[in-house]
Amino acid sequence: MAIKGGDLAKLLPKVKGCKDCGYPTCFAFAMKVASGGEDIGKCPHLDPALREQIREMLAPPILPVTLGKGDKALVIGEEEVIYRHEKTFYHQPGIGVLISDKESESDWERKLKSVLEMSFERIGRTLRPNVAALWAESGDGTRFLELVKKASQADPDLPLILMAPLELAFKALEICGKERKPLLYALTKAELDGNLAKLKEAGVPVAVKGSFEELIDMTQKLKGEGIKEVVLDTGTRNIREALKEQILLRRAAIKQEFRPLGYPTIVFPCFMTQDLEEQYLYAGSFVIRYAGIIVLSELVPEYLYGLLTLRMNIYSDPRVPMTVESKLYEINAPQPESPLLVTTNFALTYFAVASEAEATKLPVWLLVQDTEGLCVLAAWSTGKFNGETIGMAIKKMGIEEKVKSKKIVIPGLLARIKGELEDELPGWQVIVGPREASGLSSFLPELMGRR
Ligand code: SF4
């Protein structure tokens, strides 16, 4: 937030003993508003013009833009930092495919199917592309409108980019519907002036294209009209220059707090190179360096998987460890006489253990203990994963009712807790497992006498 709670409190009316906002004092209210936890509109005594000024001060340096609707809605922007480690990046870029009206209908179908159906599972998350850019390349308006119809029918919520001259884009809007919030791409300075009122009425996000000076001029005009959902395209199709511009735009918005450039961006690796491998390399650079939407000419699963994984990694919150639910998992349909494995709820640890155990095809129970997302050794060194905590988890979850074998396998890295766990769990056999999850492939068959 661009204003601190103490400074905000000075702007509030301080009506004696009022509490109409639900807070005991103006200061308490100001602190909550400044942290993003409350709406400034809750103070009814604030002058409306000042309220708007405060809203402006509270707005993130890069404004959010939403394309599409429902579960598939794509939110971009709203970023607050230049480097992820300073806090976190909030909204991962949309990754999508370009579909030209010059392509055949079977290509339209194939590409729409790819953007709608291609997905990958990675440490418990589903990764997928999320936007289709429809391009009026042929010059035949009827053909473009057919493409828009096809894409609209393929899925009612898929975020769309309408890449067409403005008049044609307005016609396309009638087909796909304004409520779907497609992005109109891209207004030039010459097109903007006569169309501001129409754009405002449409109420959909708008992309603007031009030099930095032109972008500044256009975003200010759009803002004057109350249009805040804007996406920037510098028009550069050279990777080196385009990356430099992404960095300049981010720094201008965040370091210099220069509001006219405080909007998310769109980039087109598909127009930078014909080579698909290069496109995906460029796309990876744009994931790291700030693009809001990245458009590719084809969705190729073997390249896309890496790109989506990179996006997930860059846009996961570094302050919050990735965790899985702490509970008793069943692997390969375990029976009461099956052994119990135990590990922590750090997502990577869980998936490594679970997938290795699954691969053995042997039935086992897996207790995932809550260690606040810490891995085995870190959790042990902070007292969150030891004989006492494991013993408590087993009793609390009623595991003794299910696991009649009373055999528990602890990670080999924690062989030292064997004795204390035996003290916690009288009658249980505590077995030291392999140091790495990969060792389960030989360890479990041996333990269960399948060799
Ligand atoms: Fe202060 Fe306004 Fe809250 Fe009243 S409603 S306590 S004036 S912030």
mmCIF file of N, CA and C and ligand atoms in Angstrom, residues 12-15 18-21 25-26 29 43-45, ligand 1:
data_model
loop_
_atom_site.group_PDB
_atom_site.id
_atom_site.type_symbol
_atom_site.label_atom_id
_atom_site.label_comp_id
_atom_site.label_asym_id
_atom_site.label_seq_id
_atom_site.Cartn_x
_atom_site.Cartn_y
_atom_site.Cartn_z
ATOM 1 N N LEU A 12 -8.431 11.265 8.400
ATOM 2 C CA LEU A 12 -9.800 10.881 8.779
ATOM 3 C C LEU A 12 -10.470 11.975 9.626
ATOM 4 N N PRO A 13 -11.813 12.016 9.629
ATOM 5 C CA PRO A 13 -12.521 13.157 10.237
ATOM 6 C C PRO A 13 -12.468 13.248 11.767
ATOM 7 N N LYS A 14 -12.195 12.144 12.409
ATOM 8 C CA LYS A 14 -12.076 12.109 13.889
ATOM 9 C C LYS A 14 -13.312 12.679 14.584
ATOM 10 N N VAL A 15 -14.461 12.185 14.216
ATOM 11 C CA VAL A 15 -15.703 12.584 14.890
ATOM 12 C C VAL A 15 -15.692 11.948 16.280
ATOM 13 N N CYS A 18 -17.502 8.423 17.681
ATOM 14 C CA CYS A 18 -18.531 7.982 16.710
ATOM 15 C C CYS A 18 -18.560 6.460 16.471
ATOM 16 N N LYS A 19 -17.464 5.851 16.157
ATOM 17 C CA LYS A 19 -17.363 4.390 15.931
ATOM 18 C C LYS A 19 -18.283 3.866 14.828
ATOM 19 N N ASP A 20 -18.757 4.741 13.939
ATOM 20 C CA ASP A 20 -19.687 4.288 12.893
ATOM 21 C C ASP A 20 -19.058 3.289 11.922
ATOM 22 N N CYS A 21 -17.749 3.283 11.854
ATOM 23 C CA CYS A 21 -17.064 2.334 10.958
ATOM 24 C C CYS A 21 -16.943 0.953 11.593
ATOM 25 N N THR A 25 -11.642 3.596 17.265
ATOM 26 C CA THR A 25 -11.049 4.915 16.975
ATOM 27 C C THR A 25 -10.754 5.028 15.485
ATOM 28 N N CYS A 26 -10.563 6.290 15.063
ATOM 29 C CA CYS A 26 -10.174 6.508 13.654
ATOM 30 C C CYS A 26 -8.828 5.829 13.383
ATOM 31 N N PHE A 29 -9.191 2.153 12.745
ATOM 32 C CA PHE A 29 -9.779 1.964 11.415
ATOM 33 C C PHE A 29 -8.712 2.194 10.331
ATOM 34 N N CYS A 43 -16.224 4.577 6.452
ATOM 35 C CA CYS A 43 -16.342 5.806 7.255
ATOM 36 C C CYS A 43 -17.321 6.728 6.531
ATOM 37 N N PRO A 44 -18.527 6.919 7.072
ATOM 38 C CA PRO A 44 -19.530 7.717 6.364
ATOM 39 C C PRO A 44 -19.294 9.222 6.478
ATOM 40 N N HIS A 45 -18.336 9.633 7.296
ATOM 41 C CA HIS A 45 -18.135 11.063 7.536
ATOM 42 C C HIS A 45 -17.048 11.658 6.649
HETATM 43 FE FE1 SF4 B 1 -13.390 7.833 12.657
HETATM 44 FE FE2 SF4 B 1 -14.937 7.692 10.494
HETATM 45 FE FE3 SF4 B 1 -14.633 5.546 12.051
HETATM 46 FE FE4 SF4 B 1 -16.037 7.643 12.886
HETATM 47 S S1 SF4 B 1 -16.531 6.287 11.161
HETATM 48 S S2 SF4 B 1 -14.475 6.466 14.068
HETATM 49 S S3 SF4 B 1 -14.912 9.304 11.972
HETATM 50 S S4 SF4 B 1 -13.057 6.536 10.872
#
